[in-house]
XYZ file of C-alpha atoms in Angstrom:
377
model
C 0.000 0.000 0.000
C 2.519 2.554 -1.373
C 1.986 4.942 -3.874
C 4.384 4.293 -6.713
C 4.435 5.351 -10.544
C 2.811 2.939 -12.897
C 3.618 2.443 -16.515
C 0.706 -0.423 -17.264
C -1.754 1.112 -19.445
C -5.270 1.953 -17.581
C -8.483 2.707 -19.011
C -8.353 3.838 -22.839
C -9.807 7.479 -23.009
C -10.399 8.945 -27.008
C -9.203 12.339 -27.640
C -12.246 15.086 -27.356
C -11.893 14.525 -31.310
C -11.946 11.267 -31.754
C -14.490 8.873 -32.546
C -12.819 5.498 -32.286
C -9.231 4.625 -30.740
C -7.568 1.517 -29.974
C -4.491 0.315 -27.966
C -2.454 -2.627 -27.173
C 0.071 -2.906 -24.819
C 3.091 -5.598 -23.604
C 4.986 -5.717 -20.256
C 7.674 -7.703 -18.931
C 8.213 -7.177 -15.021
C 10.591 -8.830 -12.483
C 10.045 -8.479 -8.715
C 12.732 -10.020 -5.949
C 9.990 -10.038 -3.609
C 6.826 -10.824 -5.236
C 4.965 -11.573 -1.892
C 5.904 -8.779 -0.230
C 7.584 -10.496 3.255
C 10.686 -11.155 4.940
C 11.129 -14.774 2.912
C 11.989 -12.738 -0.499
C 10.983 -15.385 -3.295
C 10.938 -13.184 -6.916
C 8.435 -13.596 -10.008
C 8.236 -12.589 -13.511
C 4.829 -11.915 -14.770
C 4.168 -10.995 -18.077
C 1.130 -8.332 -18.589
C -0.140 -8.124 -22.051
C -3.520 -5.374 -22.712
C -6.008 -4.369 -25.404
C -8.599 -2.113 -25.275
C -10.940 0.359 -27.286
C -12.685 3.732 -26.681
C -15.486 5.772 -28.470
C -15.938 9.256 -28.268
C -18.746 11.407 -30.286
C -20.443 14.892 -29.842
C -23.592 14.729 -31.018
C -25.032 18.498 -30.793
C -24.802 19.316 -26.952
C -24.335 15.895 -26.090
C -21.216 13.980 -25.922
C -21.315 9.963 -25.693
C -18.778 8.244 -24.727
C -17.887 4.531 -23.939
C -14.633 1.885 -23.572
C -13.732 -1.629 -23.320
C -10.789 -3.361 -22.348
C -8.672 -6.691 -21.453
C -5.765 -7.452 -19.570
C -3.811 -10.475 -19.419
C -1.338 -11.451 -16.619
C 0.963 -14.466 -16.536
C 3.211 -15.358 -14.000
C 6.362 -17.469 -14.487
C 6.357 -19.089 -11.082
C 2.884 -19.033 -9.940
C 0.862 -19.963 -12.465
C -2.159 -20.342 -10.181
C -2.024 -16.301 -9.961
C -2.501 -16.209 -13.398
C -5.916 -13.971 -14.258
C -7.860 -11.623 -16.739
C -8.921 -8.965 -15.842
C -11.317 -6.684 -17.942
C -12.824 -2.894 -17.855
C -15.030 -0.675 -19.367
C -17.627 1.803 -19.279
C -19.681 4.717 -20.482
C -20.520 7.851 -19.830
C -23.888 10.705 -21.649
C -22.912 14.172 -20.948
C -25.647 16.131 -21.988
C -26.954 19.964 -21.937
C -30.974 20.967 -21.690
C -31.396 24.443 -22.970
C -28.827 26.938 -21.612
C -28.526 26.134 -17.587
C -29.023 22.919 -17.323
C -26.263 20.030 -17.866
C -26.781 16.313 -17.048
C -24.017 13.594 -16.711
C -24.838 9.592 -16.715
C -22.262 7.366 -16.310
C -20.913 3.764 -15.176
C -17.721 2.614 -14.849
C -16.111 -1.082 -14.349
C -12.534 -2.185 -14.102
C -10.796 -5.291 -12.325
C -7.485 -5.569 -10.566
C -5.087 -7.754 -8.852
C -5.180 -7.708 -5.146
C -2.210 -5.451 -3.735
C 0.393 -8.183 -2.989
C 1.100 -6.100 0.280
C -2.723 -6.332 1.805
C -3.512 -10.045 0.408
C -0.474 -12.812 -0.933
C -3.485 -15.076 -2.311
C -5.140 -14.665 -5.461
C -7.423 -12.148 -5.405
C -9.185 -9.946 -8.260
C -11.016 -6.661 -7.352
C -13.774 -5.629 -8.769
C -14.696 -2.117 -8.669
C -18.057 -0.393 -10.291
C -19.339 3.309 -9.800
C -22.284 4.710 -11.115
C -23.573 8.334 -11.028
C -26.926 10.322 -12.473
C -26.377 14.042 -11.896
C -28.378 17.475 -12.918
C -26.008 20.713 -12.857
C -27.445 24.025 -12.704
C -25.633 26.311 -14.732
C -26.937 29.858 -14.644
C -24.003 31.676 -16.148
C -19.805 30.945 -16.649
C -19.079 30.727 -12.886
C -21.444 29.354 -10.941
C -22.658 25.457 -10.386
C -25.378 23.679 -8.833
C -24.764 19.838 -8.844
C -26.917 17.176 -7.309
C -27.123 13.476 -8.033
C -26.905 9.875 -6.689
C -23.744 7.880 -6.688
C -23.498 4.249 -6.586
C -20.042 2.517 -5.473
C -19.056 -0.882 -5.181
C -16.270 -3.197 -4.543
C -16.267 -6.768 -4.855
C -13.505 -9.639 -4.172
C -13.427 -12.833 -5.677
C -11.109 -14.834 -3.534
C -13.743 -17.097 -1.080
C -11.949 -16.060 1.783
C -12.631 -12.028 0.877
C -16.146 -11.796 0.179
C -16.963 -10.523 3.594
C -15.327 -7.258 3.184
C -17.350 -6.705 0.145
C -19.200 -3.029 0.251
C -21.214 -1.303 -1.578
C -21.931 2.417 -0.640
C -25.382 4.081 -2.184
C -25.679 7.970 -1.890
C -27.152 11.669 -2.597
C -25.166 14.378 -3.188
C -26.169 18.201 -3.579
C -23.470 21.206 -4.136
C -22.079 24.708 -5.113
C -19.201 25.629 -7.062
C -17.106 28.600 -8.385
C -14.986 29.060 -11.466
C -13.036 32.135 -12.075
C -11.835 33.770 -15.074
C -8.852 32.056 -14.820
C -10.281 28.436 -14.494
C -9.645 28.209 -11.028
C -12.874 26.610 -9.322
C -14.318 26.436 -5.496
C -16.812 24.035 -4.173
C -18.676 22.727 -1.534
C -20.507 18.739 -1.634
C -22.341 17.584 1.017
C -22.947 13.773 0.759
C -25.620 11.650 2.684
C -24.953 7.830 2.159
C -24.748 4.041 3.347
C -22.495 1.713 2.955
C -23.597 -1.965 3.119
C -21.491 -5.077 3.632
C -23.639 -7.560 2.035
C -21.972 -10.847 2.599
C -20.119 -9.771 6.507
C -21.881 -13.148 7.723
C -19.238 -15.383 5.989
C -15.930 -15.350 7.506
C -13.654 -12.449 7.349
C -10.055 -11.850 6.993
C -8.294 -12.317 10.494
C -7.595 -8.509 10.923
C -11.895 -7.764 10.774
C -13.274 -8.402 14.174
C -15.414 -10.668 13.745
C -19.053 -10.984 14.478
C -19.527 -7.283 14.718
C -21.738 -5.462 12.070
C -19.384 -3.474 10.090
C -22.355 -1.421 7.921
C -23.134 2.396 8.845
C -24.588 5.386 7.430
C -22.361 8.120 6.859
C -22.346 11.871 6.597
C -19.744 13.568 4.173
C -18.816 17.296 3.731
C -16.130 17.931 1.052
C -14.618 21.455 0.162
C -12.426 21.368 -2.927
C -10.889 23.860 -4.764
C -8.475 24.183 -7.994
C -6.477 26.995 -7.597
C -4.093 28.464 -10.913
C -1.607 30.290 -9.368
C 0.741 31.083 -12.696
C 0.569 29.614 -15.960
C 3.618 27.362 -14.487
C 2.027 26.300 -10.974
C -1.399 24.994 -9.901
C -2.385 23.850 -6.786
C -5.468 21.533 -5.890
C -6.811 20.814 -2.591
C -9.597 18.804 -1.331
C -10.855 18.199 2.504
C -13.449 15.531 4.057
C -15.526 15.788 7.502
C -17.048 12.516 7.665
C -19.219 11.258 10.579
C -20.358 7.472 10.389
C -23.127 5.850 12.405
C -22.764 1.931 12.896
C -21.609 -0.664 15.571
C -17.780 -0.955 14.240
C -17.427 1.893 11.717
C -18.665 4.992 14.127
C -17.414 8.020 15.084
C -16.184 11.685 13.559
C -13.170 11.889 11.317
C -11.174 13.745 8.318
C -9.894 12.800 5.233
C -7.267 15.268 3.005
C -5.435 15.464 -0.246
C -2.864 18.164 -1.082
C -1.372 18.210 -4.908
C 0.242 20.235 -6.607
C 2.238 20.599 -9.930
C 5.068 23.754 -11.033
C 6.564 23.803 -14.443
C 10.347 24.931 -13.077
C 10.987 24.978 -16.946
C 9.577 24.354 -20.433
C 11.044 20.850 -20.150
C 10.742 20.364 -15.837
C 7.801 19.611 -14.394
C 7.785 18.653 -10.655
C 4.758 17.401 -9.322
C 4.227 16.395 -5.687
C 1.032 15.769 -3.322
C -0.037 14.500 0.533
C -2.537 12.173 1.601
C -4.378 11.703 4.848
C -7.104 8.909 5.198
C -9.162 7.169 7.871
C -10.538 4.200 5.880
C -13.167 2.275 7.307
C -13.029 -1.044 9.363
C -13.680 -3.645 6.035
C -12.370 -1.642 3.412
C -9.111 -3.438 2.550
C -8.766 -7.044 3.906
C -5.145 -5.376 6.560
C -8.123 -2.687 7.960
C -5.610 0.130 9.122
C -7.347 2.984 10.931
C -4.955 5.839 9.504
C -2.941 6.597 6.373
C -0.846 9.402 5.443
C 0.891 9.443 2.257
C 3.725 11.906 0.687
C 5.531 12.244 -3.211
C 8.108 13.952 -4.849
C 8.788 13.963 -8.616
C 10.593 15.267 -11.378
C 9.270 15.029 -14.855
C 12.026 15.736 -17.487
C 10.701 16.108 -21.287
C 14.389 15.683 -22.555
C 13.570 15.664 -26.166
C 9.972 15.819 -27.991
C 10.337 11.719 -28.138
C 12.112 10.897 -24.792
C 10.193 11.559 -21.530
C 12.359 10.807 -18.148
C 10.628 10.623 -14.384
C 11.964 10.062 -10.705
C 9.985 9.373 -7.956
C 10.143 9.183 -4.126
C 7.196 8.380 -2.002
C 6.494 7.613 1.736
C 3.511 5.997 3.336
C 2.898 5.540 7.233
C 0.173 3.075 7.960
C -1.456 2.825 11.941
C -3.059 0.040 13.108
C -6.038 -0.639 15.626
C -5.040 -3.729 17.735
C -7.006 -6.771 15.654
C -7.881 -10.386 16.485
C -3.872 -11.304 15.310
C -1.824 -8.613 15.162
C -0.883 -5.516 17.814
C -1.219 -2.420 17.222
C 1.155 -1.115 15.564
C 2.613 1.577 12.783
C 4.032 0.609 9.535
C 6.170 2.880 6.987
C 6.868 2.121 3.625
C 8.988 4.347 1.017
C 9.324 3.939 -2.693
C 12.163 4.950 -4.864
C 11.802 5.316 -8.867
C 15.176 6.238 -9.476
C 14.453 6.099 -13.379
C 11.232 5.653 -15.119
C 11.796 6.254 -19.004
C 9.179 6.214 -21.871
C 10.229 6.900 -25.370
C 7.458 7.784 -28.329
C 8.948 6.344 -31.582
C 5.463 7.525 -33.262
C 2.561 8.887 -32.360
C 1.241 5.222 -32.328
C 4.168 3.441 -30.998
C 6.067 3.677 -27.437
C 8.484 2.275 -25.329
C 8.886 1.955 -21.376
C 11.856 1.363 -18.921
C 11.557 1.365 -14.877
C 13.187 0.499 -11.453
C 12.180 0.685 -8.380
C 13.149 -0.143 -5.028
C 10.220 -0.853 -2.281
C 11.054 -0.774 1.886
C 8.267 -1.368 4.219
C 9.708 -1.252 8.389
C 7.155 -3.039 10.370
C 7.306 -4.332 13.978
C 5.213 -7.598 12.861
C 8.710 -9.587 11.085
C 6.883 -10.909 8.089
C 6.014 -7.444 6.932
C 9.287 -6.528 7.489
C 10.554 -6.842 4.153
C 12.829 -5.306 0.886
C 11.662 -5.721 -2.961
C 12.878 -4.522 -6.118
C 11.306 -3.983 -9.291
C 12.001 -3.780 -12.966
C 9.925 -3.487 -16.112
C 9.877 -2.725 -19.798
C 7.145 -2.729 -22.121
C 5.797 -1.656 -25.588
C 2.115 0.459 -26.302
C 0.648 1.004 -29.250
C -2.497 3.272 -30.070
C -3.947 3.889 -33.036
């Protein structure tokens, strides 16, 4: 549960001008420490991807829509082997001159993070959202809208911690002249743990009802300072209402991005979260997360990026494990991509993992390296 810098394609997204695209991509990767412990045993997994994406403005209404495949095989454990798929679509529509309307669902499918779960495990998330803006001029917005969210597991011994949250949302925003924007959501939900009956990871205490109703206020903004630096800023209140998952609490995210140069760019950004019990399968109560990075556009082709990032993890005492507080850093002391063509593109990457934990099996070292090929067309 680090942040780190990924060069595996994600969801394809057309161009605002584009009506059909289509990638591929290929990736080799080799990891010294593939299950993320203090008994270091490495893999090589080979990740191969294909997907499409459809984008058309139709008068005031733009349709959109993707589909996509991923393929991972693993040289050692072939039982990990798994595909994955993702897609969705989106209607962005405008009714006379105020009013603007946005449906849209979205499905993707992941390997479980190797640090939270060693088994096989493939997440499933899916959010879907029916909102009505009210527009009345070229700063002000009115939003309000449901939200449906939604994460599934398909490992037997994970389906417990499956959630789904269901909510309404109402707001106001801001946008200046210079495309810097304001606003305030406040968010009334519940999330639901439908299958909490079956039996849970060890670190969920068991028998307890982990579902709650939850209050959210958000307060976001986007702020340009130059034409070189832009900030963006976003902070939760949360309260929650349920046997387990109750109490008052924040969440925060900090990023921000300054163009030193034509050719610099360095990015960098803060986390703080307060998950809820259930969420991942590990459950900790607190996570703060820091980067640093330099993005180097050497030449028009050849694109160059270090990374350093830092996580701190605390844990509630659980059914098997103390509490405790974890750290984990990740270095990127490379990550290269070059663009042969417009259509074709290579990458190169390194990176070296640390996590120091007072539990010895999540004590551990890894080290990472991958090169792959993309191609869109």
């Amino acid at each position: 549960m680090v942040l780190f810098c990924s060069l595996v394609p994600g969801r394809v997204m057309a161009d605002a001008n584009d009506t059909l695209r289509i990638s591929a991509s290929l990736r080799q990767s080799w990891d010294d420490n593939y299950n993320r412990s203090s008994d270091a045993r490495p893999e090589e997994i080979t990740i191969a991807a294909a997907g499409l994406a459809f984008n058309k403005k139709i008068s005031q209404q733009q349709l959109s829509a993707n589909l996509g495949v991923s393929r991972y095989e693993h040289n050692r454990r072939d039982f990990l082997d798994a595909t994955t798929w993702r897609g969705g679509a989106a209607w962005i529509g405008q009714l006379g001159n105020a009013l603007r309307t946005r449906l849209s669902w979205n499905r993707y499918e992941q390997p479980v993070d190797r640090a939270e779960f060693i088994g096989k495990d493939i997440l499933t998330f899916d959010h879907r959202q029916a909102s009505i803006s009210l527009v009345p001029g070229n700063h002000w917005r009115f939003p309000a809208g449901v939200r449906r969210n939604a994460l599934e597991h398909s490992n037997p011994g994970q389906l417990a911690i499956n959630y789904e949250d269901r909510e309404a949302f109402i707001g106001i925003g801001y946008v200046s002249n210079r495309r810097s924007t304001i606003s305030l959501e406040l968010v009334r939900g519940e999330r639901d743990y439908p299958r909490q009956n079956l039996n849970r990871p060890d670190d969920i205490p068991p028998g307890a009802d982990l579902n709650y109703d939850y209050i959210n206020t958000a307060l976001s903004s986007t702020w340009v300072v130059t034409s070189k630096t832009q900030l963006e800023g976003r902070v939760d209140y949360f309260q929650r209402d349920g046997e387990v998952n109750d109490g008052n609490g924040s969440q925060v995210s900090l990023d921000g991005r300054w163009k030193a140069t034509d050719k610099l760019s360095l990015p960098s950004g803060y986390q703080f979260a307060q998950p809820a019990v259930g969420e991942t399968s590990d459950s900790p109560s607190e996570v703060q997360r820091l980067f640093v990075e330099a993005e180097w556009q050497a030449t028009p082709k050849l694109e160059l990026t270090t990374r350093l990032s830092h996580a701190r993890l605390a844990y509630e005492p659980r059914t098997t494990l103390p509490a405790r507080t974890e750290k984990g850093y990740r270095w990127v002391p490379l990550a290269a991509r070059y663009q042969f063509t417009e259509q074709f593109g290579l990458t190169l990457a390194g990176s070296l993992l640390k996590q120091q934990s007072p539990v010895a099996d999540r004590d551990y070292i890894a080290r990472e390296f991958s090169m792959g090929m993309q191609f869109q067309f």
